[in-house]
Amino acid sequence: MSSSSKGASLAFGQAVIGPPGSGKTTYCHGMQQFLARIGRRVAVVNLDPANEVTPYERAVDIAELVTLPDVMESLKLGPNGGLIYCMEYLEANCDWLQEKLAALRGHYFLFDCPGQVELYTHHSALKNVFAQLAKWGFRLAAVHLVDSHYCTDPGKFISVLCTSLSTMLHVELPHINVLSKMDLIEQYGKLAFNLDYYTEVLDLSYLVDHLASDPFFKNYRRLNEKLVEVIEDYSLVSFVPLNVQDKESMRRVMQAVDKANGYSFGDQEHRSLEALMSAAMGADFHFTSTLAVQEKYVQSQDKAVEEEVMDM
C-alpha cells in the first residue's frame, strides 16, 4: 500500500498481543470466524515466527521471511533472543510486509503477534512496525489478551496491571485489554471480589489489604501500595471479559475494538442505531458485558456449593 494511496484507502484491524498462553491464536481464529459471519472480509496475518501450526488460514505468514528455529540454529540464540532478532529483521524488511498486505486491500486485518512480553513493554522493533503500518493507512487497535486466572491471585493481578499499563504506554496504539478464557475462571478458584472490581480496576487499596493478610506479602505492603498508586494515577487500565465460545462475548469485544480503531464510525458496514449507541456509551457497554459474565460466574459458584451440600 503506497503512501500516495493511504489517504484514499484506509485499512482497519487488530494487533493481537499478550503473553504466552493467553489465547492469541485461538482469539484470531474465533474472531476471524465471527467477523466472516457478519460479512467482513478478514485476513489473518501471522507475525509470530514461532507459530508453526495455526487453526486459521494465513493470508500472510512471517515464516516466508524468517522463522525462529532457523534463527536459533544459525545464530545460536535462545527463544527470547531469537524472537527479538526476528522482529528486528521484520522491521528491517518492512517492504516485504508492505507488498504482501497491498495484495489484500479491502480486507479487515488480524495481526497475530508473538508472545514475548518484552516486545510490548520496552523493545522498539514491533512498535516501529505498527508505526509503519499507520503510515500505510492502517488503523489498528491493540487487543491485549491476559489470562483471567490472574484475577484469583491478588499479587499476580497487580503484576498484570503493571504489565498492561507499561504495554499501553509503549505500543502507542488505541488499546483494549481483554481478560481471556472467562469460561475457565471458575476452575482457578473463588474470586476475592466481584468480577467488575477486576474489569473496571476499582479501588485497589482493597487488593493491597487483601494481600497484607498473606504472611509472604505482609513485608511488601509499602511496595504494593506504591505500585497501586502508579496504576491509579494513570487511570488507563480496564478490561473487557471474553469467552471465545460465546458469540455475545465476542460481539462485545468486537464493538469495543471497532470503537477504538474507528471502524464504527466509517461506512464499511450498515450501522444501526444500536451499533452507534454502543460505540457512544462506552461505560454502560462495559458494565453490561461484565454483568453478563458475572452472572454466569456466580451461577457456577452457586452450583458448586449446591453439589458440595448434596455430597455431605
CSV table of C-alpha atoms in Angstrom, one decimal:
chain,number,residue,atom,x,y,z
A,1,MET,CA,0.0,0.0,0.0
A,2,SER,CA,1.8,3.1,-1.2
A,3,SER,CA,1.9,6.3,0.7
A,4,SER,CA,0.0,8.0,-2.1
A,5,SER,CA,-2.9,5.7,-1.7
A,6,LYS,CA,-3.2,5.6,2.1
A,7,GLY,CA,-5.5,8.6,2.3
A,8,ALA,CA,-7.9,7.1,-0.2
A,9,SER,CA,-7.9,3.6,1.2
A,10,LEU,CA,-7.8,3.1,4.9
A,11,ALA,CA,-7.5,-0.4,6.3
A,12,PHE,CA,-8.8,-1.4,9.8
A,13,GLY,CA,-7.7,-4.2,12.0
A,14,GLN,CA,-6.4,-5.5,15.3
A,15,ALA,CA,-2.9,-6.2,16.6
A,16,VAL,CA,-3.4,-9.1,18.9
A,17,ILE,CA,-0.8,-9.1,21.6
A,18,GLY,CA,-0.2,-10.6,25.0
A,19,PRO,CA,2.0,-13.1,27.0
A,20,PRO,CA,2.4,-16.7,26.0
A,21,GLY,CA,-0.6,-18.9,26.6
A,22,SER,CA,-3.1,-16.0,26.8
A,23,GLY,CA,-5.0,-17.3,23.8
A,24,LYS,CA,-3.9,-15.0,21.0
A,25,THR,CA,-4.1,-17.6,18.2
A,26,THR,CA,-7.4,-19.0,19.4
A,27,TYR,CA,-8.7,-15.5,19.6
A,28,CYS,CA,-7.6,-14.7,16.0
A,29,HIS,CA,-9.3,-17.9,14.8
A,30,GLY,CA,-12.5,-17.2,16.7
A,31,MET,CA,-12.7,-13.5,15.7
A,32,GLN,CA,-12.0,-14.4,12.0
A,33,GLN,CA,-15.0,-16.8,12.0
A,34,PHE,CA,-17.2,-14.3,13.9
A,35,LEU,CA,-16.4,-11.4,11.6
A,36,ALA,CA,-16.8,-13.6,8.5
A,37,ARG,CA,-20.3,-14.5,9.5
A,38,ILE,CA,-21.3,-10.8,9.8
A,39,GLY,CA,-20.0,-10.1,6.3
A,40,ARG,CA,-16.4,-8.8,6.8
A,41,ARG,CA,-13.6,-10.0,4.5
A,42,VAL,CA,-11.0,-11.0,7.1
A,43,ALA,CA,-7.3,-11.6,6.5
A,44,VAL,CA,-5.2,-13.1,9.4
A,45,VAL,CA,-1.5,-12.1,9.3
A,46,ASN,CA,0.8,-14.3,11.3
A,47,LEU,CA,3.6,-12.2,12.7
A,48,ASP,CA,4.8,-14.9,15.2
A,49,PRO,CA,7.9,-16.7,13.8
A,50,ALA,CA,7.5,-19.4,16.4
A,51,ASN,CA,3.9,-20.2,15.4
A,52,GLU,CA,4.3,-23.2,13.1
A,53,VAL,CA,0.8,-24.5,13.3
A,54,THR,CA,-2.4,-22.4,13.3
A,55,PRO,CA,-6.1,-23.2,13.2
A,56,TYR,CA,-6.7,-20.4,10.8
A,57,GLU,CA,-5.7,-19.9,7.1
A,58,ARG,CA,-2.7,-17.5,7.0
A,59,ALA,CA,-3.2,-14.7,4.5
A,60,VAL,CA,0.4,-13.5,5.2
A,61,ASP,CA,2.9,-15.6,7.1
A,62,ILE,CA,6.2,-14.2,8.6
A,63,ALA,CA,7.6,-17.8,8.1
A,64,GLU,CA,8.1,-16.8,4.4
A,65,LEU,CA,10.5,-14.2,5.6
A,66,VAL,CA,12.1,-15.6,8.8
A,67,THR,CA,11.5,-18.4,11.3
A,68,LEU,CA,12.5,-18.8,14.9
A,69,PRO,CA,14.1,-22.3,14.6
A,70,ASP,CA,16.3,-21.1,11.7
A,71,VAL,CA,17.4,-18.0,13.7
A,72,MET,CA,18.2,-20.0,16.8
A,73,GLU,CA,20.2,-22.6,14.9
A,74,SER,CA,22.2,-20.2,12.7
A,75,LEU,CA,22.9,-17.5,15.3
A,76,LYS,CA,23.0,-19.8,18.4
A,77,LEU,CA,20.3,-17.8,20.2
A,78,GLY,CA,17.8,-18.8,22.7
A,79,PRO,CA,14.0,-18.4,22.2
A,80,ASN,CA,13.8,-14.9,23.6
A,81,GLY,CA,16.8,-13.6,21.8
A,82,GLY,CA,15.7,-15.3,18.6
A,83,LEU,CA,12.2,-13.7,18.8
A,84,ILE,CA,13.8,-10.2,19.3
A,85,TYR,CA,16.1,-10.8,16.3
A,86,CYS,CA,13.1,-11.9,14.1
A,87,MET,CA,11.2,-8.7,15.0
A,88,GLU,CA,14.2,-6.6,14.2
A,89,TYR,CA,14.6,-8.5,10.9
A,90,LEU,CA,10.9,-7.8,10.1
A,91,GLU,CA,11.4,-4.1,10.9
A,92,ALA,CA,14.4,-4.0,8.6
A,93,ASN,CA,12.3,-5.7,5.8
A,94,CYS,CA,9.0,-3.9,6.1
A,95,ASP,CA,8.9,-3.6,2.3
A,96,TRP,CA,8.2,-7.4,2.2
A,97,LEU,CA,5.2,-6.9,4.6
A,98,GLN,CA,4.0,-3.9,2.6
A,99,GLU,CA,4.0,-5.9,-0.6
A,100,LYS,CA,2.1,-8.8,1.0
A,101,LEU,CA,-0.6,-6.5,2.5
A,102,ALA,CA,-1.0,-4.5,-0.7
A,103,ALA,CA,-2.5,-7.6,-2.3
A,104,LEU,CA,-5.2,-7.8,0.4
A,105,ARG,CA,-6.7,-4.3,0.2
A,106,GLY,CA,-10.3,-4.2,1.2
A,107,HIS,CA,-9.9,-6.8,4.0
A,108,TYR,CA,-10.1,-6.4,7.7
A,109,PHE,CA,-6.8,-7.5,9.3
A,110,LEU,CA,-6.0,-9.5,12.4
A,111,PHE,CA,-2.3,-9.5,13.2
A,112,ASP,CA,-1.3,-12.5,15.4
A,113,CYS,CA,1.8,-11.3,17.2
A,114,PRO,CA,4.5,-13.1,19.2
A,115,GLY,CA,4.0,-13.9,22.9
A,116,GLN,CA,7.1,-12.3,24.3
A,117,VAL,CA,6.2,-9.6,26.9
A,118,GLU,CA,9.5,-7.6,26.3
A,119,LEU,CA,8.4,-6.9,22.7
A,120,TYR,CA,5.5,-4.8,24.1
A,121,THR,CA,7.0,-3.2,27.2
A,122,HIS,CA,10.3,-1.8,26.2
A,123,HIS,CA,11.7,-3.2,22.9
A,124,SER,CA,11.0,-1.0,19.9
A,125,ALA,CA,11.0,-3.3,16.8
A,126,LEU,CA,7.3,-4.3,16.8
A,127,LYS,CA,6.3,-0.8,17.9
A,128,ASN,CA,8.1,0.6,14.9
A,129,VAL,CA,6.3,-2.0,12.6
A,130,PHE,CA,3.0,-0.8,14.0
A,131,ALA,CA,4.0,2.8,13.3
A,132,GLN,CA,4.9,1.9,9.8
A,133,LEU,CA,1.6,0.3,9.3
A,134,ALA,CA,-0.1,3.5,10.4
A,135,LYS,CA,1.9,5.4,7.7
A,136,TRP,CA,0.5,3.0,5.1
A,137,GLY,CA,-3.1,3.8,6.1
A,138,PHE,CA,-3.8,1.0,8.6
A,139,ARG,CA,-5.9,2.0,11.6
A,140,LEU,CA,-5.2,-0.6,14.2
A,141,ALA,CA,-6.2,-1.2,17.8
A,142,ALA,CA,-4.1,-3.3,20.1
A,143,VAL,CA,-6.0,-6.2,21.7
A,144,HIS,CA,-4.0,-7.2,24.7
A,145,LEU,CA,-5.1,-10.6,26.0
A,146,VAL,CA,-4.5,-11.5,29.6
A,147,ASP,CA,-5.4,-14.9,31.1
A,148,SER,CA,-8.3,-14.4,33.5
A,149,HIS,CA,-6.8,-16.8,36.1
A,150,TYR,CA,-4.6,-14.0,37.3
A,151,CYS,CA,-7.7,-12.5,38.9
A,152,THR,CA,-7.7,-15.2,41.5
A,153,ASP,CA,-4.2,-14.2,42.8
A,154,PRO,CA,-4.0,-10.6,44.0
A,155,GLY,CA,-0.2,-10.5,43.7
A,156,LYS,CA,-0.3,-11.7,40.1
A,157,PHE,CA,-3.2,-9.4,39.3
A,158,ILE,CA,-1.2,-6.3,40.4
A,159,SER,CA,1.7,-7.6,38.2
A,160,VAL,CA,-0.7,-7.9,35.3
A,161,LEU,CA,-1.9,-4.4,35.8
A,162,CYS,CA,1.6,-3.0,35.8
A,163,THR,CA,2.4,-5.0,32.6
A,164,SER,CA,-0.8,-3.8,30.9
A,165,LEU,CA,-0.1,-0.2,31.8
A,166,SER,CA,3.5,-0.5,30.5
A,167,THR,CA,2.3,-2.1,27.3
A,168,MET,CA,-0.3,0.6,26.7
A,169,LEU,CA,2.3,3.4,27.1
A,170,HIS,CA,4.9,1.7,25.0
A,171,VAL,CA,2.9,0.3,22.0
A,172,GLU,CA,1.2,3.7,21.4
A,173,LEU,CA,-1.9,2.2,19.8
A,174,PRO,CA,-5.6,2.5,20.8
A,175,HIS,CA,-5.8,-0.2,23.3
A,176,ILE,CA,-8.3,-2.8,24.5
A,177,ASN,CA,-7.3,-5.0,27.4
A,178,VAL,CA,-9.1,-8.4,27.4
A,179,LEU,CA,-9.5,-11.0,30.2
A,180,SER,CA,-9.4,-14.2,28.1
A,181,LYS,CA,-10.7,-17.7,29.0
A,182,MET,CA,-13.5,-16.4,31.2
A,183,ASP,CA,-15.3,-19.8,30.6
A,184,LEU,CA,-12.5,-21.4,32.7
A,185,ILE,CA,-12.2,-18.9,35.5
A,186,GLU,CA,-14.2,-21.0,38.0
A,187,GLN,CA,-11.5,-23.7,37.7
A,188,TYR,CA,-8.9,-21.4,39.1
A,189,GLY,CA,-10.7,-20.7,42.4
A,190,LYS,CA,-13.0,-18.2,44.0
A,191,LEU,CA,-12.5,-14.5,43.3
A,192,ALA,CA,-11.9,-12.3,46.4
A,193,PHE,CA,-14.2,-9.6,44.9
A,194,ASN,CA,-16.9,-9.3,42.2
A,195,LEU,CA,-15.7,-9.5,38.6
A,196,ASP,CA,-16.5,-5.9,37.9
A,197,TYR,CA,-13.8,-5.0,40.5
A,198,TYR,CA,-11.2,-6.6,38.3
A,199,THR,CA,-12.5,-5.5,34.9
A,200,GLU,CA,-13.1,-1.8,35.9
A,201,VAL,CA,-9.9,-1.8,38.2
A,202,LEU,CA,-11.8,-0.2,41.1
A,203,ASP,CA,-10.3,1.0,44.4
A,204,LEU,CA,-7.1,-1.1,44.5
A,205,SER,CA,-6.5,-0.4,48.2
A,206,TYR,CA,-8.8,-3.3,48.9
A,207,LEU,CA,-6.5,-5.5,47.0
A,208,VAL,CA,-3.5,-4.3,49.0
A,209,ASP,CA,-5.4,-5.0,52.2
A,210,HIS,CA,-6.2,-8.5,50.9
A,211,LEU,CA,-2.5,-9.1,50.1
A,212,ALA,CA,-1.5,-8.0,53.6
A,213,SER,CA,-3.4,-10.9,55.1
A,214,ASP,CA,-0.8,-13.2,53.4
A,215,PRO,CA,2.3,-13.6,55.5
A,216,PHE,CA,4.5,-13.6,52.4
A,217,PHE,CA,3.3,-10.2,51.2
A,218,LYS,CA,3.0,-8.6,54.6
A,219,ASN,CA,6.5,-7.2,54.4
A,220,TYR,CA,5.9,-5.8,50.9
A,221,ARG,CA,2.8,-3.8,51.7
A,222,ARG,CA,4.6,-0.4,51.1
A,223,LEU,CA,5.9,-1.6,47.7
A,224,ASN,CA,2.4,-2.8,46.7
A,225,GLU,CA,0.9,0.5,47.8
A,226,LYS,CA,3.3,2.4,45.5
A,227,LEU,CA,2.7,0.1,42.5
A,228,VAL,CA,-1.1,0.6,43.0
A,229,GLU,CA,-0.6,4.3,43.2
A,230,VAL,CA,1.2,4.3,39.8
A,231,ILE,CA,-1.6,2.3,38.2
A,232,GLU,CA,-4.3,4.5,39.7
A,233,ASP,CA,-2.5,7.8,38.8
A,234,TYR,CA,-2.5,6.9,35.1
A,235,SER,CA,-6.1,5.6,35.4
A,236,LEU,CA,-5.8,3.9,32.0
A,237,VAL,CA,-6.2,0.1,32.6
A,238,SER,CA,-9.6,-1.6,32.4
A,239,PHE,CA,-10.6,-5.0,30.9
A,240,VAL,CA,-13.3,-6.5,28.7
A,241,PRO,CA,-14.1,-10.1,29.7
A,242,LEU,CA,-14.0,-12.7,26.9
A,243,ASN,CA,-15.2,-16.2,26.3
A,244,VAL,CA,-14.3,-17.1,22.7
A,245,GLN,CA,-17.0,-19.8,22.7
A,246,ASP,CA,-19.7,-17.2,23.5
A,247,LYS,CA,-21.0,-15.2,20.5
A,248,GLU,CA,-22.3,-12.4,22.7
A,249,SER,CA,-19.0,-12.1,24.4
A,250,MET,CA,-17.2,-11.9,21.0
A,251,ARG,CA,-19.7,-9.2,19.8
A,252,ARG,CA,-18.9,-7.1,22.9
A,253,VAL,CA,-15.2,-7.3,22.3
A,254,MET,CA,-15.7,-6.5,18.6
A,255,GLN,CA,-17.7,-3.4,19.4
A,256,ALA,CA,-15.0,-2.2,21.9
A,257,VAL,CA,-12.3,-2.7,19.2
A,258,ASP,CA,-14.4,-1.1,16.5
A,259,LYS,CA,-14.8,2.0,18.6
A,260,ALA,CA,-11.1,2.1,19.4
A,261,ASN,CA,-9.8,1.9,15.8
A,262,GLY,CA,-12.5,4.0,14.3
A,263,TYR,CA,-14.2,1.3,12.3
A,264,SER,CA,-17.6,2.0,14.0
A,265,PHE,CA,-17.6,5.5,12.5
A,266,GLY,CA,-16.8,4.5,8.9
A,267,ASP,CA,-19.0,3.5,6.0
A,268,GLN,CA,-17.8,-0.1,5.7
A,269,GLU,CA,-21.0,-1.6,7.1
A,270,HIS,CA,-24.6,-0.7,7.6
A,271,ARG,CA,-24.6,0.9,11.0
A,272,SER,CA,-27.8,0.5,13.0
A,273,LEU,CA,-28.9,2.9,15.8
A,274,GLU,CA,-27.9,0.2,18.3
A,275,ALA,CA,-24.4,-0.1,16.9
A,276,LEU,CA,-23.9,3.7,17.1
A,277,MET,CA,-25.2,3.9,20.6
A,278,SER,CA,-23.0,1.1,21.8
A,279,ALA,CA,-20.0,2.9,20.4
A,280,ALA,CA,-21.0,6.2,22.1
A,281,MET,CA,-21.8,4.8,25.5
A,282,GLY,CA,-18.6,3.0,26.5
A,283,ALA,CA,-19.2,2.9,30.2
A,284,ASP,CA,-22.7,1.3,30.0
A,285,PHE,CA,-21.4,-1.1,27.4
A,286,HIS,CA,-18.5,-2.3,29.7
A,287,PHE,CA,-20.9,-2.6,32.7
A,288,THR,CA,-23.3,-4.7,30.7
A,289,SER,CA,-20.7,-7.0,29.4
A,290,THR,CA,-19.2,-7.5,32.8
A,291,LEU,CA,-22.6,-8.1,34.4
A,292,ALA,CA,-23.4,-10.9,32.0
A,293,VAL,CA,-20.2,-12.7,32.7
A,294,GLN,CA,-20.5,-12.1,36.4
A,295,GLU,CA,-24.0,-13.7,36.4
A,296,LYS,CA,-22.6,-16.8,34.8
A,297,TYR,CA,-19.7,-16.9,37.2
A,298,VAL,CA,-22.0,-16.6,40.3
A,299,GLN,CA,-24.3,-19.3,38.9
A,300,SER,CA,-21.3,-21.6,38.5
A,301,GLN,CA,-20.2,-20.9,42.1
A,302,ASP,CA,-23.7,-21.5,43.5
A,303,LYS,CA,-24.0,-24.7,41.6
A,304,ALA,CA,-20.6,-25.9,43.1
A,305,VAL,CA,-21.8,-25.1,46.6
A,306,GLU,CA,-25.1,-27.0,46.0
A,307,GLU,CA,-23.2,-30.0,44.8
A,308,GLU,CA,-21.0,-29.9,47.9
A,309,VAL,CA,-24.1,-29.7,50.2
A,310,MET,CA,-25.7,-32.7,48.3
A,311,ASP,CA,-22.5,-34.8,48.8
A,312,MET,CA,-22.4,-34.1,52.6
